[in-house]
Tab-separated table of C-alpha atoms and ligand atoms in Angstrom:
chain	number	residue	atom	x	y	z
A	199	MET	CA	-19.259	54.905	-2.800
A	200	SER	CA	-18.657	56.318	-6.247
A	201	ALA	CA	-19.104	60.049	-6.457
A	202	ALA	CA	-21.305	61.371	-9.217
A	203	GLY	CA	-19.344	61.631	-12.413
A	204	THR	CA	-16.640	59.217	-11.300
A	205	PRO	CA	-16.377	56.396	-13.805
A	206	LEU	CA	-16.830	53.069	-12.061
A	207	ALA	CA	-13.892	50.712	-12.216
A	208	PRO	CA	-14.356	47.618	-14.395
A	209	ALA	CA	-15.534	44.275	-13.039
A	210	PRO	CA	-12.592	42.560	-11.326
A	211	SER	CA	-12.529	39.724	-13.849
A	212	ALA	CA	-11.828	42.191	-16.652
A	213	VAL	CA	-9.110	44.192	-14.902
A	214	THR	CA	-6.035	44.904	-16.994
A	215	GLY	CA	-2.839	46.838	-16.488
A	216	ALA	CA	-4.553	49.817	-18.125
A	217	ASP	CA	-6.913	50.081	-15.136
A	218	LEU	CA	-4.050	50.154	-12.657
A	219	TYR	CA	-2.251	52.684	-14.816
A	220	ARG	CA	-5.333	54.919	-14.956
A	221	LEU	CA	-5.527	55.030	-11.167
A	222	ILE	CA	-1.823	55.911	-10.996
A	223	ALA	CA	-2.370	58.748	-13.472
A	224	ASP	CA	-5.307	60.018	-11.407
A	225	LEU	CA	-3.279	60.093	-8.178
A	226	TYR	CA	-0.035	61.310	-9.726
A	227	PRO	CA	-0.548	65.102	-9.433
A	228	ILE	CA	-1.370	65.055	-5.693
A	229	CYS	CA	1.286	66.365	-3.305
A	230	ARG	CA	1.419	63.700	-0.615
A	231	SER	CA	3.589	63.508	2.474
A	232	ILE	CA	3.488	61.460	5.663
A	233	THR	CA	0.618	63.645	6.901
A	234	GLY	CA	-1.687	66.287	5.476
A	235	GLU	CA	-4.322	66.925	2.849
A	236	GLY	CA	-2.469	65.107	0.073
A	237	VAL	CA	-2.824	61.784	1.874
A	238	ARG	CA	-6.475	62.536	2.676
A	239	GLU	CA	-7.277	63.390	-0.939
A	240	THR	CA	-5.488	60.228	-2.099
A	241	LEU	CA	-7.508	58.112	0.339
A	242	ARG	CA	-10.752	59.805	-0.694
A	243	ARG	CA	-10.058	58.846	-4.306
A	244	ILE	CA	-9.236	55.265	-3.305
A	245	GLU	CA	-12.501	55.255	-1.342
A	246	ARG	CA	-14.403	55.587	-4.618
A	247	GLN	CA	-13.186	52.106	-5.513
A	248	LEU	CA	-12.816	50.445	-2.116
A	249	PRO	CA	-14.973	51.305	0.918
A	250	LEU	CA	-12.035	51.865	3.247
A	251	SER	CA	-12.076	53.525	6.639
A	252	ILE	CA	-10.038	56.712	6.797
A	253	ARG	CA	-8.484	57.014	10.238
A	254	GLU	CA	-6.897	60.017	11.931
A	255	VAL	CA	-4.318	59.700	14.721
A	256	PRO	CA	-3.587	62.983	16.529
A	257	SER	CA	-0.151	64.586	16.420
A	258	GLY	CA	1.753	63.824	19.610
A	259	THR	CA	0.381	60.293	19.998
A	260	ARG	CA	3.117	58.014	21.305
A	261	VAL	CA	3.584	54.945	19.106
A	262	PHE	CA	6.235	52.610	20.469
A	263	ASP	CA	9.496	54.602	20.387
A	264	TRP	CA	8.069	57.245	18.034
A	265	THR	CA	5.644	60.149	18.201
A	266	VAL	CA	3.071	61.021	15.539
A	267	PRO	CA	4.485	64.249	14.049
A	268	ARG	CA	2.772	67.527	13.424
A	269	GLU	CA	0.744	67.721	10.256
A	270	TRP	CA	2.326	69.307	7.197
A	271	ASN	CA	0.405	71.089	4.484
A	272	ILE	CA	1.577	73.158	1.559
A	273	ARG	CA	-0.290	75.508	-0.730
A	274	ASP	CA	2.393	77.066	-2.934
A	275	ALA	CA	6.132	77.664	-3.223
A	276	TRP	CA	8.462	79.443	-5.587
A	277	ILE	CA	11.784	81.085	-6.228
A	278	LYS	CA	11.380	84.357	-8.151
A	279	ASN	CA	14.014	86.335	-10.039
A	280	ARG	CA	14.248	90.134	-10.003
A	281	ASP	CA	11.668	90.325	-12.815
A	282	GLY	CA	9.194	88.511	-10.597
A	283	GLU	CA	9.255	85.354	-12.752
A	284	ARG	CA	8.951	81.994	-11.017
A	285	VAL	CA	12.208	80.266	-11.917
A	286	VAL	CA	11.340	77.376	-9.605
A	287	ASP	CA	7.622	76.707	-9.250
A	288	PHE	CA	5.855	74.221	-6.953
A	289	ARG	CA	2.866	74.365	-9.291
A	290	LYS	CA	4.981	72.806	-12.052
A	291	SER	CA	6.255	69.962	-9.868
A	292	ASN	CA	5.503	69.258	-6.220
A	293	LEU	CA	8.945	67.626	-5.996
A	294	HIS	CA	10.443	71.129	-6.063
A	295	VAL	CA	9.807	71.509	-2.330
A	296	MET	CA	11.538	69.300	0.200
A	297	SER	CA	8.734	67.497	2.006
A	298	TYR	CA	8.027	68.900	5.493
A	299	SER	CA	9.740	72.213	4.650
A	300	THR	CA	8.947	74.873	7.225
A	301	PRO	CA	7.418	78.114	5.894
A	302	VAL	CA	9.782	80.684	4.382
A	303	ARG	CA	9.206	84.156	2.964
A	304	ALA	CA	12.414	86.072	2.268
A	305	THR	CA	14.662	87.803	-0.166
A	306	MET	CA	18.074	86.255	0.158
A	307	PRO	CA	21.507	86.286	-1.448
A	308	LEU	CA	22.166	83.486	-3.916
A	309	ALA	CA	24.793	81.838	-1.706
A	310	GLU	CA	22.341	81.605	1.179
A	311	LEU	CA	19.668	80.154	-1.098
A	312	GLN	CA	22.092	77.639	-2.599
A	313	ALA	CA	22.614	76.095	0.839
A	314	HIS	CA	18.940	75.057	0.646
A	315	LEU	CA	18.996	73.694	-2.906
A	316	HIS	CA	19.210	69.985	-3.756
A	317	ARG	CA	20.104	68.714	-7.216
A	318	LEU	CA	21.500	65.740	-9.112
A	319	PRO	CA	24.616	66.878	-11.002
A	320	ASP	CA	24.866	63.600	-12.903
A	321	ARG	CA	21.210	63.775	-14.037
A	322	PRO	CA	20.907	67.415	-15.093
A	323	GLY	CA	17.239	67.264	-16.131
A	324	TRP	CA	15.860	65.429	-13.092
A	325	ILE	CA	14.489	66.828	-9.832
A	326	PRO	CA	15.478	64.855	-6.727
A	327	TYR	CA	12.897	63.912	-4.069
A	328	LYS	CA	13.957	64.965	-0.569
A	329	THR	CA	12.288	64.952	2.826
A	330	SER	CA	13.027	66.358	6.249
A	331	TYR	CA	10.344	64.841	8.445
A	332	TYR	CA	12.069	64.743	11.775
A	333	SER	CA	14.340	67.788	11.771
A	334	GLU	CA	12.928	71.229	10.991
A	335	ASN	CA	14.390	72.593	7.809
A	336	TRP	CA	13.370	73.882	4.427
A	337	GLY	CA	14.657	73.289	0.950
A	338	PHE	CA	14.026	73.312	-2.763
A	339	CYS	CA	14.814	70.459	-5.115
A	340	VAL	CA	15.808	71.610	-8.576
A	341	THR	CA	17.264	70.253	-11.761
A	342	ASP	CA	20.958	70.817	-12.223
A	343	ASP	CA	20.049	72.985	-15.221
A	344	GLN	CA	17.874	75.178	-12.986
A	345	TYR	CA	20.624	75.351	-10.398
A	346	ARG	CA	23.135	76.578	-12.969
A	347	SER	CA	20.718	79.170	-14.335
A	348	LEU	CA	20.462	80.897	-10.945
A	349	THR	CA	23.043	83.650	-11.441
A	350	GLU	CA	21.387	86.770	-10.035
A	351	PRO	CA	22.764	88.125	-6.748
A	352	GLU	CA	19.523	87.580	-4.830
A	353	TYR	CA	16.137	85.863	-5.124
A	354	ASP	CA	12.671	86.045	-3.611
A	355	VAL	CA	11.853	82.791	-1.893
A	356	CYS	CA	8.471	81.565	-0.653
A	357	ILE	CA	7.308	78.297	0.841
A	358	ASP	CA	3.679	78.702	1.862
A	359	SER	CA	3.438	75.701	4.174
A	360	THR	CA	2.177	74.957	7.667
A	361	LEU	CA	3.503	72.540	10.223
A	362	ALA	CA	0.967	72.350	13.036
A	363	ASP	CA	-0.849	69.992	15.368
A	364	GLY	CA	-3.255	67.877	13.362
A	365	SER	CA	-3.141	64.188	12.634
A	366	LEU	CA	-1.640	61.337	10.719
A	367	THR	CA	-4.110	59.851	8.246
A	368	TYR	CA	-4.261	56.307	6.950
A	369	GLY	CA	-6.735	54.071	5.193
A	370	GLU	CA	-7.749	50.597	6.282
A	371	TRP	CA	-10.095	48.086	4.739
A	372	TYR	CA	-11.050	44.797	6.340
A	373	LEU	CA	-12.687	42.102	4.266
A	374	PRO	CA	-13.930	39.198	6.373
A	375	GLY	CA	-13.591	35.613	5.140
A	376	GLU	CA	-14.677	32.260	6.511
A	377	ARG	CA	-11.862	32.353	9.032
A	378	GLU	CA	-10.448	35.043	11.241
A	379	ASP	CA	-6.973	34.222	9.917
A	380	GLU	CA	-5.840	37.263	8.006
A	381	CYS	CA	-3.699	38.179	5.089
A	382	LEU	CA	-2.312	41.718	5.350
A	383	LEU	CA	-1.647	43.768	2.226
A	384	SER	CA	0.197	47.013	2.902
A	385	CYS	CA	1.353	49.890	0.725
A	386	HIS	CA	2.716	53.358	1.405
A	387	VAL	CA	0.865	56.519	0.420
A	388	CYS	CA	3.323	59.217	1.478
A	389	HIS	CA	5.238	60.125	-1.674
A	390	PRO	CA	4.276	63.104	-3.865
A	391	SER	CA	4.347	62.774	-7.666
A	392	LEU	CA	6.274	59.494	-7.836
A	393	CYS	CA	4.718	56.639	-9.790
A	394	ASN	CA	6.635	53.454	-9.217
A	395	ASP	CA	7.532	54.285	-5.624
A	396	ASN	CA	4.143	54.455	-3.952
A	397	LEU	CA	1.489	54.771	-6.664
A	398	SER	CA	2.115	51.387	-8.308
A	399	GLY	CA	1.692	49.640	-4.949
A	400	ILE	CA	-1.471	51.607	-4.212
A	401	ALA	CA	-3.025	50.713	-7.572
A	402	LEU	CA	-2.110	47.058	-7.122
A	403	ALA	CA	-3.623	46.936	-3.621
A	404	VAL	CA	-6.831	48.655	-4.754
A	405	TYR	CA	-7.431	46.234	-7.609
A	406	LEU	CA	-6.511	43.193	-5.531
A	407	GLY	CA	-9.009	44.377	-2.937
A	408	ARG	CA	-11.738	44.672	-5.545
A	409	TRP	CA	-10.917	41.223	-6.886
A	410	LEU	CA	-10.935	39.660	-3.411
A	411	ALA	CA	-14.302	41.259	-2.661
A	412	SER	CA	-15.717	39.786	-5.873
A	413	LEU	CA	-14.762	36.180	-5.030
A	414	PRO	CA	-17.770	33.992	-4.195
A	415	ALA	CA	-15.972	32.626	-1.143
A	416	ARG	CA	-12.800	33.401	0.756
A	417	ARG	CA	-11.209	31.214	3.368
A	418	LEU	CA	-9.040	34.031	4.711
A	419	SER	CA	-9.925	37.491	5.881
A	420	TYR	CA	-8.000	40.358	4.323
A	421	ARG	CA	-6.782	43.643	5.722
A	422	LEU	CA	-5.531	46.308	3.350
A	423	LEU	CA	-3.490	49.194	4.712
A	424	PHE	CA	-2.819	52.420	2.843
A	425	ILE	CA	-0.356	54.077	5.190
A	426	PRO	CA	2.441	56.627	5.294
A	427	GLY	CA	5.778	54.787	5.182
A	428	THR	CA	7.550	53.990	8.467
A	429	ILE	CA	5.578	56.239	10.847
A	430	GLY	CA	2.267	54.975	9.424
A	431	ALA	CA	3.238	51.328	9.823
A	432	ILE	CA	4.614	51.972	13.308
A	433	THR	CA	1.418	53.815	14.235
A	434	TRP	CA	-0.844	51.077	12.915
A	435	LEU	CA	1.168	48.367	14.663
A	436	ALA	CA	1.214	50.260	17.961
A	437	LEU	CA	-2.556	50.749	17.883
A	438	ASN	CA	-3.498	47.269	16.637
A	439	GLN	CA	-1.461	44.848	18.675
A	440	LYS	CA	-4.508	42.704	19.401
A	441	THR	CA	-4.693	41.935	15.671
A	442	PHE	CA	-1.231	40.395	15.402
A	443	GLY	CA	-2.368	36.885	16.347
A	444	ALA	CA	-4.752	36.729	13.404
A	445	ILE	CA	-2.231	37.822	10.768
A	446	ARG	CA	-1.039	34.615	9.126
A	447	HIS	CA	0.372	36.087	5.922
A	448	GLY	CA	1.278	39.495	4.570
A	449	LEU	CA	2.738	41.367	1.632
A	450	VAL	CA	4.161	44.841	1.289
A	451	LEU	CA	3.414	46.018	-2.249
A	452	THR	CA	5.621	48.651	-3.844
A	453	GLY	CA	7.549	49.447	-6.991
A	454	VAL	CA	5.705	46.953	-9.178
A	455	GLY	CA	5.327	49.049	-12.339
A	456	GLY	CA	8.921	50.057	-12.967
A	457	PRO	CA	11.861	48.307	-14.565
A	458	GLY	CA	13.134	44.817	-13.939
A	459	PRO	CA	11.668	41.415	-13.164
A	460	LEU	CA	9.525	40.688	-10.119
A	461	VAL	CA	11.487	40.536	-6.874
A	462	TYR	CA	10.162	38.928	-3.714
A	463	LYS	CA	11.867	39.628	-0.412
A	464	ARG	CA	11.312	36.949	2.191
A	465	SER	CA	9.870	37.691	5.613
A	466	ARG	CA	12.120	37.621	8.660
A	467	ARG	CA	10.862	34.088	9.301
A	468	GLY	CA	12.212	33.138	5.883
A	469	ASN	CA	10.059	30.085	5.247
A	470	ALA	CA	6.541	31.172	6.072
A	471	LEU	CA	3.767	30.045	3.750
A	472	ILE	CA	3.774	33.497	2.115
A	473	ASP	CA	7.489	33.091	1.392
A	474	ARG	CA	7.015	29.687	-0.190
A	475	ALA	CA	3.887	30.741	-2.090
A	476	ALA	CA	5.585	33.834	-3.516
A	477	ALA	CA	8.765	31.943	-4.420
A	478	HIS	CA	6.724	29.262	-6.159
A	479	VAL	CA	4.622	31.734	-8.134
A	480	LEU	CA	7.594	33.884	-9.180
A	481	GLU	CA	9.508	30.845	-10.329
A	482	HIS	CA	6.694	30.062	-12.767
A	483	ALA	CA	5.684	33.653	-13.605
A	484	GLY	CA	8.550	34.549	-15.899
A	485	THR	CA	12.267	34.332	-16.413
A	486	GLY	CA	14.584	36.408	-14.290
A	487	ASN	CA	12.238	36.787	-11.341
A	488	GLU	CA	14.183	36.932	-8.137
A	489	ILE	CA	13.824	35.806	-4.528
A	490	ARG	CA	15.825	37.688	-1.939
A	491	GLU	CA	16.528	36.958	1.671
A	492	PHE	CA	15.282	39.228	4.444
A	493	ILE	CA	17.359	42.233	5.446
A	494	PRO	CA	16.318	44.760	8.130
A	495	TYR	CA	16.114	47.624	5.636
A	496	GLY	CA	13.651	48.588	2.941
A	497	TYR	CA	9.944	49.451	3.153
A	498	ASP	CA	7.453	48.722	5.910
A	499	GLU	CA	8.357	45.041	6.072
A	500	ARG	CA	11.051	46.403	8.394
A	501	GLN	CA	8.369	47.239	10.924
A	502	TYR	CA	6.147	44.174	10.386
A	503	CYS	CA	9.264	42.016	10.751
A	504	SER	CA	10.790	43.749	13.767
A	505	PRO	CA	11.724	41.141	16.385
A	506	GLY	CA	8.915	41.876	18.853
A	507	ILE	CA	6.321	41.646	16.079
A	508	ASN	CA	7.801	39.156	13.604
A	509	LEU	CA	4.788	38.824	11.333
A	510	PRO	CA	5.129	36.643	8.224
A	511	VAL	CA	5.190	39.621	5.865
A	512	GLY	CA	7.294	39.670	2.699
A	513	ARG	CA	7.617	42.291	0.019
A	514	LEU	CA	6.783	42.171	-3.662
A	515	SER	CA	8.366	44.697	-6.007
A	516	ARG	CA	10.358	44.858	-9.178
A	517	THR	CA	13.893	46.270	-9.131
A	518	PRO	CA	14.003	47.558	-5.552
A	519	TYR	CA	14.595	51.139	-4.327
A	520	GLN	CA	18.040	52.631	-4.928
A	521	GLU	CA	18.816	50.060	-7.635
A	522	TYR	CA	17.255	51.975	-10.545
A	523	PRO	CA	18.430	55.498	-11.425
A	524	GLU	CA	14.930	57.038	-11.512
A	525	TYR	CA	14.339	56.110	-7.851
A	526	HIS	CA	13.349	59.175	-5.780
A	527	THR	CA	13.558	61.548	-8.723
A	528	SER	CA	11.135	63.247	-11.088
A	529	ALA	CA	11.976	60.507	-13.606
A	530	ASP	CA	9.848	58.115	-11.530
A	531	ASN	CA	6.931	59.415	-13.556
A	532	LEU	CA	4.130	58.121	-15.768
A	533	ASP	CA	6.681	57.006	-18.370
A	534	LEU	CA	8.537	54.720	-15.952
A	535	VAL	CA	5.573	52.473	-15.148
A	536	THR	CA	3.917	50.384	-17.842
A	537	GLU	CA	0.564	48.687	-18.131
A	538	ASP	CA	2.187	45.343	-18.939
A	539	ARG	CA	4.356	45.306	-15.846
A	540	LEU	CA	1.465	46.380	-13.639
A	541	GLU	CA	-0.721	43.654	-15.054
A	542	GLN	CA	1.957	40.995	-14.596
A	543	ALA	CA	2.349	42.024	-10.947
A	544	TYR	CA	-1.439	41.913	-10.474
A	545	ARG	CA	-1.656	38.385	-11.925
A	546	ALA	CA	1.305	37.226	-9.828
A	547	CYS	CA	-0.366	38.533	-6.663
A	548	GLN	CA	-3.599	36.785	-7.573
A	549	SER	CA	-1.649	33.537	-7.946
A	550	ILE	CA	0.113	34.035	-4.608
A	551	LEU	CA	-3.180	34.733	-2.837
A	552	ASN	CA	-4.738	31.710	-4.556
A	553	VAL	CA	-2.055	29.531	-2.970
A	554	LEU	CA	-2.851	30.975	0.463
A	555	GLU	CA	-6.557	30.409	-0.143
A	556	HIS	CA	-6.383	26.870	-1.489
A	557	ASP	CA	-3.359	25.108	-0.073
A	558	GLY	CA	-4.112	22.082	2.046
A	559	ALA	CA	-3.413	18.389	2.558
A	560	TYR	CA	-5.384	15.606	0.898
A	561	VAL	CA	-5.507	11.830	1.070
A	562	ASN	CA	-5.578	9.403	-1.832
A	563	THR	CA	-8.569	7.132	-1.174
A	564	ASN	CA	-7.099	4.398	-3.367
A	565	PRO	CA	-3.439	4.235	-2.395
A	566	MET	CA	-2.723	0.579	-3.256
A	567	CYS	CA	-1.032	1.019	-6.633
A	568	GLU	CA	-2.395	3.530	-9.120
A	569	PRO	CA	-6.156	3.695	-9.467
A	570	GLN	CA	-7.343	2.875	-12.966
A	571	LEU	CA	-7.749	6.320	-14.412
A	572	GLY	CA	-8.756	5.306	-17.941
A	573	ARG	CA	-11.834	3.464	-16.672
A	574	ARG	CA	-12.902	6.667	-14.952
A	575	GLY	CA	-12.301	8.801	-18.021
A	576	LEU	CA	-9.493	10.675	-16.290
A	577	TYR	CA	-6.728	10.077	-18.787
A	578	ARG	CA	-6.905	12.738	-21.489
A	579	SER	CA	-9.726	14.392	-19.631
A	580	LEU	CA	-8.000	17.364	-18.100
A	581	GLY	CA	-7.928	20.650	-19.876
A	582	GLY	CA	-10.499	19.804	-22.549
A	583	ALA	CA	-9.637	19.383	-26.198
A	584	GLY	CA	-6.054	20.622	-26.054
A	585	GLU	CA	-5.237	18.463	-23.057
A	586	SER	CA	-1.708	18.773	-21.842
A	587	PRO	CA	0.440	15.939	-20.589
A	588	ALA	CA	1.295	18.219	-17.666
A	589	SER	CA	-2.252	17.801	-16.397
A	590	GLU	CA	-1.944	14.041	-16.348
A	591	MET	CA	1.382	14.390	-14.608
A	592	ALA	CA	-0.302	16.691	-12.094
A	593	MET	CA	-2.894	14.021	-11.390
A	594	LEU	CA	-0.216	11.357	-10.927
A	595	TRP	CA	1.753	13.624	-8.617
A	596	VAL	CA	-1.291	14.384	-6.475
A	597	LEU	CA	-2.256	10.707	-6.236
A	598	ASN	CA	1.278	9.753	-5.307
A	599	GLN	CA	1.900	12.475	-2.732
A	600	ALA	CA	-1.561	12.846	-1.218
A	601	ASP	CA	-0.940	10.863	1.942
A	602	GLY	CA	-2.178	13.552	4.281
A	603	ALA	CA	1.342	14.728	5.060
A	604	HIS	CA	1.981	16.829	1.961
A	605	THR	CA	0.084	19.934	0.969
A	606	LEU	CA	-0.751	20.912	-2.578
A	607	LEU	CA	2.002	23.538	-2.503
A	608	GLU	CA	4.542	20.942	-1.417
A	609	ILE	CA	3.406	18.711	-4.258
A	610	ALA	CA	3.736	21.622	-6.684
A	611	GLU	CA	7.227	22.386	-5.381
A	612	ARG	CA	8.373	18.800	-5.654
A	613	SER	CA	6.834	18.190	-9.082
A	614	GLY	CA	7.959	21.424	-10.663
A	615	LEU	CA	4.377	21.968	-11.829
A	616	THR	CA	2.349	25.072	-11.056
A	617	PHE	CA	0.149	25.215	-7.977
A	618	GLU	CA	-2.804	25.880	-10.277
A	619	SER	CA	-2.293	22.660	-12.229
A	620	ILE	CA	-1.883	20.656	-9.011
A	621	ARG	CA	-4.991	22.274	-7.579
A	622	ALA	CA	-6.984	21.557	-10.744
A	623	ALA	CA	-5.875	17.935	-10.671
A	624	ALA	CA	-6.872	17.646	-7.012
A	625	ALA	CA	-10.299	19.112	-7.744
A	626	LEU	CA	-10.893	16.589	-10.523
A	627	LEU	CA	-9.736	13.661	-8.366
A	628	MET	CA	-12.059	14.858	-5.590
A	629	GLU	CA	-14.950	14.842	-8.060
A	630	HIS	CA	-14.212	11.220	-8.858
A	631	GLY	CA	-13.912	10.146	-5.243
A	632	LEU	CA	-10.205	9.397	-5.532
A	633	LEU	CA	-9.170	12.094	-3.100
A	634	ARG	CA	-10.486	13.540	0.126
A	635	GLN	CA	-9.379	16.348	2.387
A	636	SER	CA	-7.039	15.193	5.087
A	637	ALA	CA	-8.605	15.093	8.523
A	638	ASP	CA	-5.379	15.187	10.494
A	639	GLY	CA	-2.771	16.604	8.111
A	640	PRO	CA	-2.356	20.324	7.875
A	641	ALA	CA	-5.872	21.635	7.367
A	642	SER	CA	-6.497	23.596	4.238
A	643	GLY	CA	-4.604	26.820	4.458
A	644	GLU	CA	-3.001	25.978	7.775
A	645	PRO	CA	0.401	27.561	7.617
A	646	MET	CA	2.988	24.833	7.319
A	647	GLU	CA	5.330	26.481	9.746
A	648	ASP	CA	2.756	25.942	12.502
A	649	ARG	CA	2.790	22.222	11.850
A	650	ARG	CA	6.552	22.134	11.905
A	651	GLY	CA	6.868	24.388	14.879
A	652	ASN	CA	9.460	26.609	13.276
A	653	GLY	CA	7.249	29.688	12.986
B	97	ZN	ZN1	10.459	56.039	-1.457
């Protein structure tokens, strides 16, 4: 799918934060909104790395209680002084125009113009990000310094935009696995030049998709959505209700390259396998990581977790929206996101998805006292030369808890060891005939909440 001249992304095994950052930098200049060419261009660039389907839903389509809006496109915008100089210029920053601004072409007195200007007096060098999707209006977003420099009696104002029947565009990629059970990964693609809020989630989803596609086998199927926030999620949900039954896990990915530790927000269900997997991984992935309870506000988890839908979808971010000063301003730029933070988020997601892929219940085939591990070469055998006592502890934990009623994740939770070490121990014990998959416990990957009936 790679266009001529487009450098191919690295093999998934070699992905680093620099790769995610490069994709962010590539998408950064595009002026996106909830509809229009900016979203299409963004999806076309993602398509070079992931063979997604780009879907168009016509304006006016009813989606639950909402209607797909008219399509917005913008070519140029400016405020000119009496010398004809652009004192505010869309070409310098697409944040200068309030998203969904209706077209304007006028000479107007300063006071009239000021009623359409948005600024951040306490951050004089930053441009705020504003939208007016659902009520027709126009506006410019300027730095406080720019605002104060506007002292002439009148200005020429132009917003060369169109708001017309068209469509809402989103990208979808389905990767089949051994089972129809799905894991949904969703990110929003509707913000203009903002890095942490939208682009970091996009880059993370793209590289997770490439990694998943490279795995030799996958138990789960995966569905990646690149959608405009709110209206895109509502549209997808309204048009794909037959898919809900297959969605067993989901993550909204956003704000993973900015400041702060990793923050996981639980699904409405609160104790779905995705919630437990994410909590477990974050607990081991670094100090300060945080688990938050569900609230009916935030990103598209609001829609996935609305009461009539109630999918087990949580959200992974760093410091959430509104809690860092750069949020929804021009300071959410290429300096705010770092390769290290992006890479840590990527690795954490891989670990979370590995739990979903490999959790399951096993049975100790030799449960009458401990089996003699030394005779089998299993003591000091895990982890090669620099064997760690934790690996032996992992083996003892698995042997003790593998009675068909406890999954590997439950054993990891109880032992305080990582899922990966428990899984490695289980694999080794399987090799030596000391463990077998449980026939009647929760099958591998079967969400625990189904077994307990509290889903
Ligand atoms: Zn936002």
